[in-house]
């Protein structure tokens, strides 16, 4: 895939999982440049091509890494971030990461890292603390605290409407992560898309990625775009095209 928006190879080491953002075993990260590219491609398909800040949702959030990274990278293009997962432990970790979308959360994380540097005498904690301070400055320059929320929900059994304009999610692929909840025996993507289509506004754009050669969409559903980078593939679809 040729990058259309995230064309510069920017140093995103501060956003690596386990640096400033919190991580835990069994919760994978996501390529930062690819995440930025996918969000910007989705924004190009919104009604005003991303001129107005949008509401972002990750319904398979895991640690909340993907949504938090997008919030820190594109604060000026987002008005709200929400994440959900069927795993309550994941949602708890995601809530801690999404607090990094606020000045208070980043200041607390900086102090935590400086305390670790003092306690363990390791220079890498000082570097991470400085990175947290730098992220706080960037967040402030792009609009300040980003409103956010977390909740526990089974992506296959959604019932309540969700006010989101863009969904970006990296689905489980059987290595570090697996499906839970009311997952069907087959066609996980189709079942998830039908569930999302039932609760999202019709104009919403859904971005799904997975470690697979090709994201298989339900019969009759045409992708707005498809992408392939390394071992990951992705598809962008319109919510109204997957609504039951």
mmCIF file of C-alpha atoms in Angstrom:
data_model
loop_
_atom_site.group_PDB
_atom_site.id
_atom_site.type_symbol
_atom_site.label_atom_id
_atom_site.label_comp_id
_atom_site.label_asym_id
_atom_site.label_seq_id
_atom_site.Cartn_x
_atom_site.Cartn_y
_atom_site.Cartn_z
ATOM 1 C CA UNK A 1 0.000 0.000 0.000
ATOM 2 C CA UNK A 2 1.225 3.468 -0.853
ATOM 3 C CA UNK A 3 0.710 5.844 2.053
ATOM 4 C CA UNK A 4 -1.529 8.721 1.008
ATOM 5 C CA UNK A 5 -1.611 10.802 4.203
ATOM 6 C CA UNK A 6 1.000 9.576 6.708
ATOM 7 C CA UNK A 7 3.700 9.986 4.099
ATOM 8 C CA UNK A 8 6.542 11.013 6.415
ATOM 9 C CA UNK A 9 8.420 8.429 8.463
ATOM 10 C CA UNK A 10 8.002 10.310 11.733
ATOM 11 C CA UNK A 11 9.604 9.029 14.928
ATOM 12 C CA UNK A 12 6.683 7.695 16.966
ATOM 13 C CA UNK A 13 8.785 5.896 19.585
ATOM 14 C CA UNK A 14 7.065 7.847 22.386
ATOM 15 C CA UNK A 15 3.820 6.153 21.363
ATOM 16 C CA UNK A 16 5.223 2.629 21.410
ATOM 17 C CA UNK A 17 3.289 0.268 23.661
ATOM 18 C CA UNK A 18 4.804 0.193 27.143
ATOM 19 C CA UNK A 19 6.604 3.522 26.828
ATOM 20 C CA UNK A 20 4.136 6.208 27.912
ATOM 21 C CA UNK A 21 1.069 4.166 27.039
ATOM 22 C CA UNK A 22 0.466 1.263 29.385
ATOM 23 C CA UNK A 23 0.679 -2.317 28.204
ATOM 24 C CA UNK A 24 0.099 -5.792 29.606
ATOM 25 C CA UNK A 25 0.765 -9.350 28.440
ATOM 26 C CA UNK A 26 -1.769 -10.472 25.865
ATOM 27 C CA UNK A 27 -2.579 -6.965 24.641
ATOM 28 C CA UNK A 28 -0.834 -6.225 21.330
ATOM 29 C CA UNK A 29 0.026 -2.791 19.998
ATOM 30 C CA UNK A 30 -0.544 -1.522 16.470
ATOM 31 C CA UNK A 31 1.720 0.183 13.891
ATOM 32 C CA UNK A 32 1.399 3.911 14.611
ATOM 33 C CA UNK A 33 1.924 5.144 11.068
ATOM 34 C CA UNK A 34 -0.658 2.690 9.717
ATOM 35 C CA UNK A 35 -3.161 3.749 12.383
ATOM 36 C CA UNK A 36 -2.741 7.388 11.358
ATOM 37 C CA UNK A 37 -3.124 6.536 7.676
ATOM 38 C CA UNK A 38 -6.306 4.521 8.248
ATOM 39 C CA UNK A 39 -7.976 7.220 10.311
ATOM 40 C CA UNK A 40 -7.194 9.843 7.709
ATOM 41 C CA UNK A 41 -8.528 7.624 4.914
ATOM 42 C CA UNK A 42 -11.732 7.170 6.904
ATOM 43 C CA UNK A 43 -12.010 10.931 7.448
ATOM 44 C CA UNK A 44 -11.823 11.449 3.687
ATOM 45 C CA UNK A 45 -15.058 9.433 3.412
ATOM 46 C CA UNK A 46 -16.972 11.451 6.018
ATOM 47 C CA UNK A 47 -19.573 13.934 4.811
ATOM 48 C CA UNK A 48 -17.248 16.944 4.957
ATOM 49 C CA UNK A 49 -14.005 15.078 4.278
ATOM 50 C CA UNK A 50 -12.825 15.437 7.868
ATOM 51 C CA UNK A 51 -13.147 19.216 8.109
ATOM 52 C CA UNK A 52 -15.294 18.903 11.241
ATOM 53 C CA UNK A 53 -13.934 16.916 14.227
ATOM 54 C CA UNK A 54 -15.488 13.460 14.428
ATOM 55 C CA UNK A 55 -16.429 10.960 17.122
ATOM 56 C CA UNK A 56 -14.197 7.849 17.145
ATOM 57 C CA UNK A 57 -15.052 4.381 18.488
ATOM 58 C CA UNK A 58 -13.042 1.169 18.841
ATOM 59 C CA UNK A 59 -15.452 -1.672 19.755
ATOM 60 C CA UNK A 60 -12.680 -4.306 20.148
ATOM 61 C CA UNK A 61 -10.358 -2.048 22.080
ATOM 62 C CA UNK A 62 -8.193 -4.414 24.107
ATOM 63 C CA UNK A 63 -5.834 -2.135 26.036
ATOM 64 C CA UNK A 64 -7.209 0.949 24.281
ATOM 65 C CA UNK A 65 -3.841 1.414 22.592
ATOM 66 C CA UNK A 66 -5.140 2.110 19.082
ATOM 67 C CA UNK A 67 -7.742 4.696 20.122
ATOM 68 C CA UNK A 68 -5.335 6.435 22.517
ATOM 69 C CA UNK A 69 -2.653 6.715 19.848
ATOM 70 C CA UNK A 70 -5.145 8.174 17.387
ATOM 71 C CA UNK A 71 -6.354 10.633 20.014
ATOM 72 C CA UNK A 72 -2.819 11.823 20.719
ATOM 73 C CA UNK A 73 -1.884 12.036 17.044
ATOM 74 C CA UNK A 74 -5.062 13.684 15.777
ATOM 75 C CA UNK A 75 -6.604 15.545 18.718
ATOM 76 C CA UNK A 76 -7.554 18.433 16.432
ATOM 77 C CA UNK A 77 -9.597 16.129 14.186
ATOM 78 C CA UNK A 78 -11.509 14.322 16.944
ATOM 79 C CA UNK A 79 -14.275 15.559 19.229
ATOM 80 C CA UNK A 80 -14.753 12.405 21.303
ATOM 81 C CA UNK A 81 -13.207 8.959 21.724
ATOM 82 C CA UNK A 82 -14.999 5.893 23.051
ATOM 83 C CA UNK A 83 -13.794 2.327 23.380
ATOM 84 C CA UNK A 84 -15.438 -0.915 24.382
ATOM 85 C CA UNK A 85 -14.615 -4.583 24.762
ATOM 86 C CA UNK A 86 -16.310 -7.703 26.072
ATOM 87 C CA UNK A 87 -13.385 -8.237 28.478
ATOM 88 C CA UNK A 88 -13.750 -6.157 31.631
ATOM 89 C CA UNK A 89 -10.014 -6.445 32.382
ATOM 90 C CA UNK A 90 -9.247 -4.983 28.971
ATOM 91 C CA UNK A 91 -11.684 -2.123 29.498
ATOM 92 C CA UNK A 92 -10.060 -1.290 32.844
ATOM 93 C CA UNK A 93 -6.637 -1.051 31.188
ATOM 94 C CA UNK A 94 -8.107 0.933 28.299
ATOM 95 C CA UNK A 95 -9.582 3.443 30.749
ATOM 96 C CA UNK A 96 -6.122 4.064 32.194
ATOM 97 C CA UNK A 97 -4.683 4.615 28.724
ATOM 98 C CA UNK A 98 -7.467 6.944 27.643
ATOM 99 C CA UNK A 99 -6.718 9.117 30.670
ATOM 100 C CA UNK A 100 -3.566 10.015 28.731
ATOM 101 C CA UNK A 101 -5.834 12.079 26.479
ATOM 102 C CA UNK A 102 -5.938 14.685 29.255
ATOM 103 C CA UNK A 103 -3.326 17.025 30.723
ATOM 104 C CA UNK A 104 -3.976 15.595 34.184
ATOM 105 C CA UNK A 105 -3.539 12.033 32.994
ATOM 106 C CA UNK A 106 -0.276 12.771 31.224
ATOM 107 C CA UNK A 107 1.056 14.710 34.223
ATOM 108 C CA UNK A 108 0.231 11.782 36.499
ATOM 109 C CA UNK A 109 1.918 9.375 34.095
ATOM 110 C CA UNK A 110 5.010 11.601 33.929
ATOM 111 C CA UNK A 111 5.252 11.641 37.729
ATOM 112 C CA UNK A 112 4.756 7.871 37.876
ATOM 113 C CA UNK A 113 7.625 7.367 35.420
ATOM 114 C CA UNK A 114 9.899 9.789 37.296
ATOM 115 C CA UNK A 115 9.148 7.937 40.513
ATOM 116 C CA UNK A 116 10.123 4.668 38.823
ATOM 117 C CA UNK A 117 13.341 6.311 37.631
ATOM 118 C CA UNK A 118 14.175 7.281 41.222
ATOM 119 C CA UNK A 119 13.209 3.911 42.647
ATOM 120 C CA UNK A 120 15.004 1.750 40.092
ATOM 121 C CA UNK A 121 17.747 4.087 38.877
ATOM 122 C CA UNK A 122 17.027 3.380 35.218
ATOM 123 C CA UNK A 123 17.533 6.106 32.628
ATOM 124 C CA UNK A 124 14.829 4.762 30.320
ATOM 125 C CA UNK A 125 12.182 5.824 32.826
ATOM 126 C CA UNK A 126 13.495 9.383 32.680
ATOM 127 C CA UNK A 127 13.246 9.276 28.886
ATOM 128 C CA UNK A 128 9.665 8.000 29.096
ATOM 129 C CA UNK A 129 8.785 10.752 31.557
ATOM 130 C CA UNK A 130 10.157 13.350 29.152
ATOM 131 C CA UNK A 131 8.130 11.760 26.365
ATOM 132 C CA UNK A 132 4.974 12.082 28.478
ATOM 133 C CA UNK A 133 5.715 15.782 28.967
ATOM 134 C CA UNK A 134 6.218 16.236 25.223
ATOM 135 C CA UNK A 135 2.947 14.471 24.459
ATOM 136 C CA UNK A 136 1.184 16.801 26.903
ATOM 137 C CA UNK A 137 2.557 19.820 25.032
ATOM 138 C CA UNK A 138 1.360 18.425 21.711
ATOM 139 C CA UNK A 139 -2.082 17.624 23.147
ATOM 140 C CA UNK A 140 -2.395 21.175 24.484
ATOM 141 C CA UNK A 141 -1.387 22.669 21.145
ATOM 142 C CA UNK A 142 -4.048 20.667 19.293
ATOM 143 C CA UNK A 143 -6.997 21.528 21.515
ATOM 144 C CA UNK A 144 -6.343 20.162 24.977
ATOM 145 C CA UNK A 145 -8.217 17.417 26.800
ATOM 146 C CA UNK A 146 -10.102 15.024 24.552
ATOM 147 C CA UNK A 147 -13.442 13.792 25.966
ATOM 148 C CA UNK A 148 -13.580 10.014 26.155
ATOM 149 C CA UNK A 149 -15.458 7.070 27.617
ATOM 150 C CA UNK A 150 -15.086 3.325 28.083
ATOM 151 C CA UNK A 151 -17.711 0.644 28.470
ATOM 152 C CA UNK A 152 -18.024 -3.116 28.461
ATOM 153 C CA UNK A 153 -19.950 -4.542 25.519
ATOM 154 C CA UNK A 154 -20.091 -7.633 23.329
ATOM 155 C CA UNK A 155 -19.516 -6.468 19.747
ATOM 156 C CA UNK A 156 -21.799 -9.265 18.512
ATOM 157 C CA UNK A 157 -24.735 -8.252 20.723
ATOM 158 C CA UNK A 158 -24.931 -4.467 20.506
ATOM 159 C CA UNK A 159 -28.364 -2.957 21.083
ATOM 160 C CA UNK A 160 -28.026 0.680 22.143
ATOM 161 C CA UNK A 161 -27.265 3.362 19.518
ATOM 162 C CA UNK A 162 -23.660 4.625 19.539
ATOM 163 C CA UNK A 163 -22.913 8.170 18.408
ATOM 164 C CA UNK A 164 -19.760 7.648 16.378
ATOM 165 C CA UNK A 165 -18.746 8.876 12.954
ATOM 166 C CA UNK A 166 -15.697 6.654 12.498
ATOM 167 C CA UNK A 167 -14.899 3.188 13.825
ATOM 168 C CA UNK A 168 -11.306 1.944 13.713
ATOM 169 C CA UNK A 169 -10.635 -1.502 15.150
ATOM 170 C CA UNK A 170 -8.063 -4.283 14.881
ATOM 171 C CA UNK A 171 -9.937 -7.535 15.274
ATOM 172 C CA UNK A 172 -8.680 -10.632 17.152
ATOM 173 C CA UNK A 173 -6.615 -12.949 14.984
ATOM 174 C CA UNK A 174 -6.004 -15.969 17.192
ATOM 175 C CA UNK A 175 -2.436 -15.298 18.347
ATOM 176 C CA UNK A 176 -2.421 -12.964 21.375
ATOM 177 C CA UNK A 177 -6.146 -12.251 21.150
ATOM 178 C CA UNK A 178 -9.286 -14.308 20.533
ATOM 179 C CA UNK A 179 -12.985 -13.628 20.087
ATOM 180 C CA UNK A 180 -15.253 -13.691 23.136
ATOM 181 C CA UNK A 181 -18.866 -13.002 23.962
ATOM 182 C CA UNK A 182 -21.476 -14.341 21.569
ATOM 183 C CA UNK A 183 -18.970 -14.951 18.800
ATOM 184 C CA UNK A 184 -20.373 -17.182 16.049
ATOM 185 C CA UNK A 185 -18.545 -20.303 14.898
ATOM 186 C CA UNK A 186 -17.728 -18.639 11.581
ATOM 187 C CA UNK A 187 -17.999 -15.319 9.726
ATOM 188 C CA UNK A 188 -16.902 -13.202 12.668
ATOM 189 C CA UNK A 189 -16.435 -10.141 10.477
ATOM 190 C CA UNK A 190 -19.894 -10.399 8.968
ATOM 191 C CA UNK A 191 -21.563 -10.848 12.353
ATOM 192 C CA UNK A 192 -19.634 -7.942 13.826
ATOM 193 C CA UNK A 193 -20.435 -5.642 10.907
ATOM 194 C CA UNK A 194 -24.145 -6.442 11.084
ATOM 195 C CA UNK A 195 -24.109 -5.672 14.804
ATOM 196 C CA UNK A 196 -22.241 -2.392 14.249
ATOM 197 C CA UNK A 197 -24.536 -1.440 11.400
ATOM 198 C CA UNK A 198 -27.502 -1.761 13.733
ATOM 199 C CA UNK A 199 -26.233 0.799 16.255
ATOM 200 C CA UNK A 200 -24.165 3.288 14.230
ATOM 201 C CA UNK A 201 -25.416 6.327 12.322
ATOM 202 C CA UNK A 202 -25.836 5.380 8.675
ATOM 203 C CA UNK A 203 -23.122 7.789 7.554
ATOM 204 C CA UNK A 204 -20.434 6.277 9.811
ATOM 205 C CA UNK A 205 -17.282 4.786 8.292
ATOM 206 C CA UNK A 206 -16.011 1.488 9.704
ATOM 207 C CA UNK A 207 -12.348 0.488 9.377
ATOM 208 C CA UNK A 208 -11.490 -3.137 10.164
ATOM 209 C CA UNK A 209 -7.963 -4.535 10.151
ATOM 210 C CA UNK A 210 -6.675 -8.030 10.786
ATOM 211 C CA UNK A 211 -3.572 -10.132 10.328
ATOM 212 C CA UNK A 212 -4.811 -11.867 7.210
ATOM 213 C CA UNK A 213 -4.320 -11.685 3.465
ATOM 214 C CA UNK A 214 -7.753 -10.120 2.968
ATOM 215 C CA UNK A 215 -10.621 -9.006 5.212
ATOM 216 C CA UNK A 216 -13.644 -10.963 3.969
ATOM 217 C CA UNK A 217 -16.788 -8.835 3.831
ATOM 218 C CA UNK A 218 -20.363 -10.145 3.762
ATOM 219 C CA UNK A 219 -21.744 -10.988 0.340
ATOM 220 C CA UNK A 220 -22.993 -7.893 -1.437
ATOM 221 C CA UNK A 221 -21.025 -5.428 0.733
ATOM 222 C CA UNK A 222 -18.552 -3.366 -1.276
ATOM 223 C CA UNK A 223 -15.564 -1.809 0.433
ATOM 224 C CA UNK A 224 -14.978 1.912 0.159
ATOM 225 C CA UNK A 225 -11.291 1.016 0.139
ATOM 226 C CA UNK A 226 -9.031 -1.934 0.856
ATOM 227 C CA UNK A 227 -5.473 -1.778 2.191
ATOM 228 C CA UNK A 228 -2.653 -4.281 2.640
ATOM 229 C CA UNK A 229 0.546 -3.588 4.595
ATOM 230 C CA UNK A 230 2.852 -6.461 5.471
ATOM 231 C CA UNK A 231 0.861 -9.142 7.268
ATOM 232 C CA UNK A 232 -2.094 -6.833 7.897
ATOM 233 C CA UNK A 233 -5.036 -6.115 5.623
ATOM 234 C CA UNK A 234 -7.927 -3.757 6.119
ATOM 235 C CA UNK A 235 -11.250 -2.695 4.686
ATOM 236 C CA UNK A 236 -13.280 0.506 4.953
ATOM 237 C CA UNK A 237 -17.062 0.202 4.716
ATOM 238 C CA UNK A 238 -20.084 2.449 5.224
ATOM 239 C CA UNK A 239 -22.344 1.613 8.161
ATOM 240 C CA UNK A 240 -25.494 1.870 6.064
ATOM 241 C CA UNK A 241 -24.111 -0.837 3.733
ATOM 242 C CA UNK A 242 -23.824 -3.385 6.547
ATOM 243 C CA UNK A 243 -27.001 -2.548 8.472
ATOM 244 C CA UNK A 244 -29.463 -5.441 8.582
#
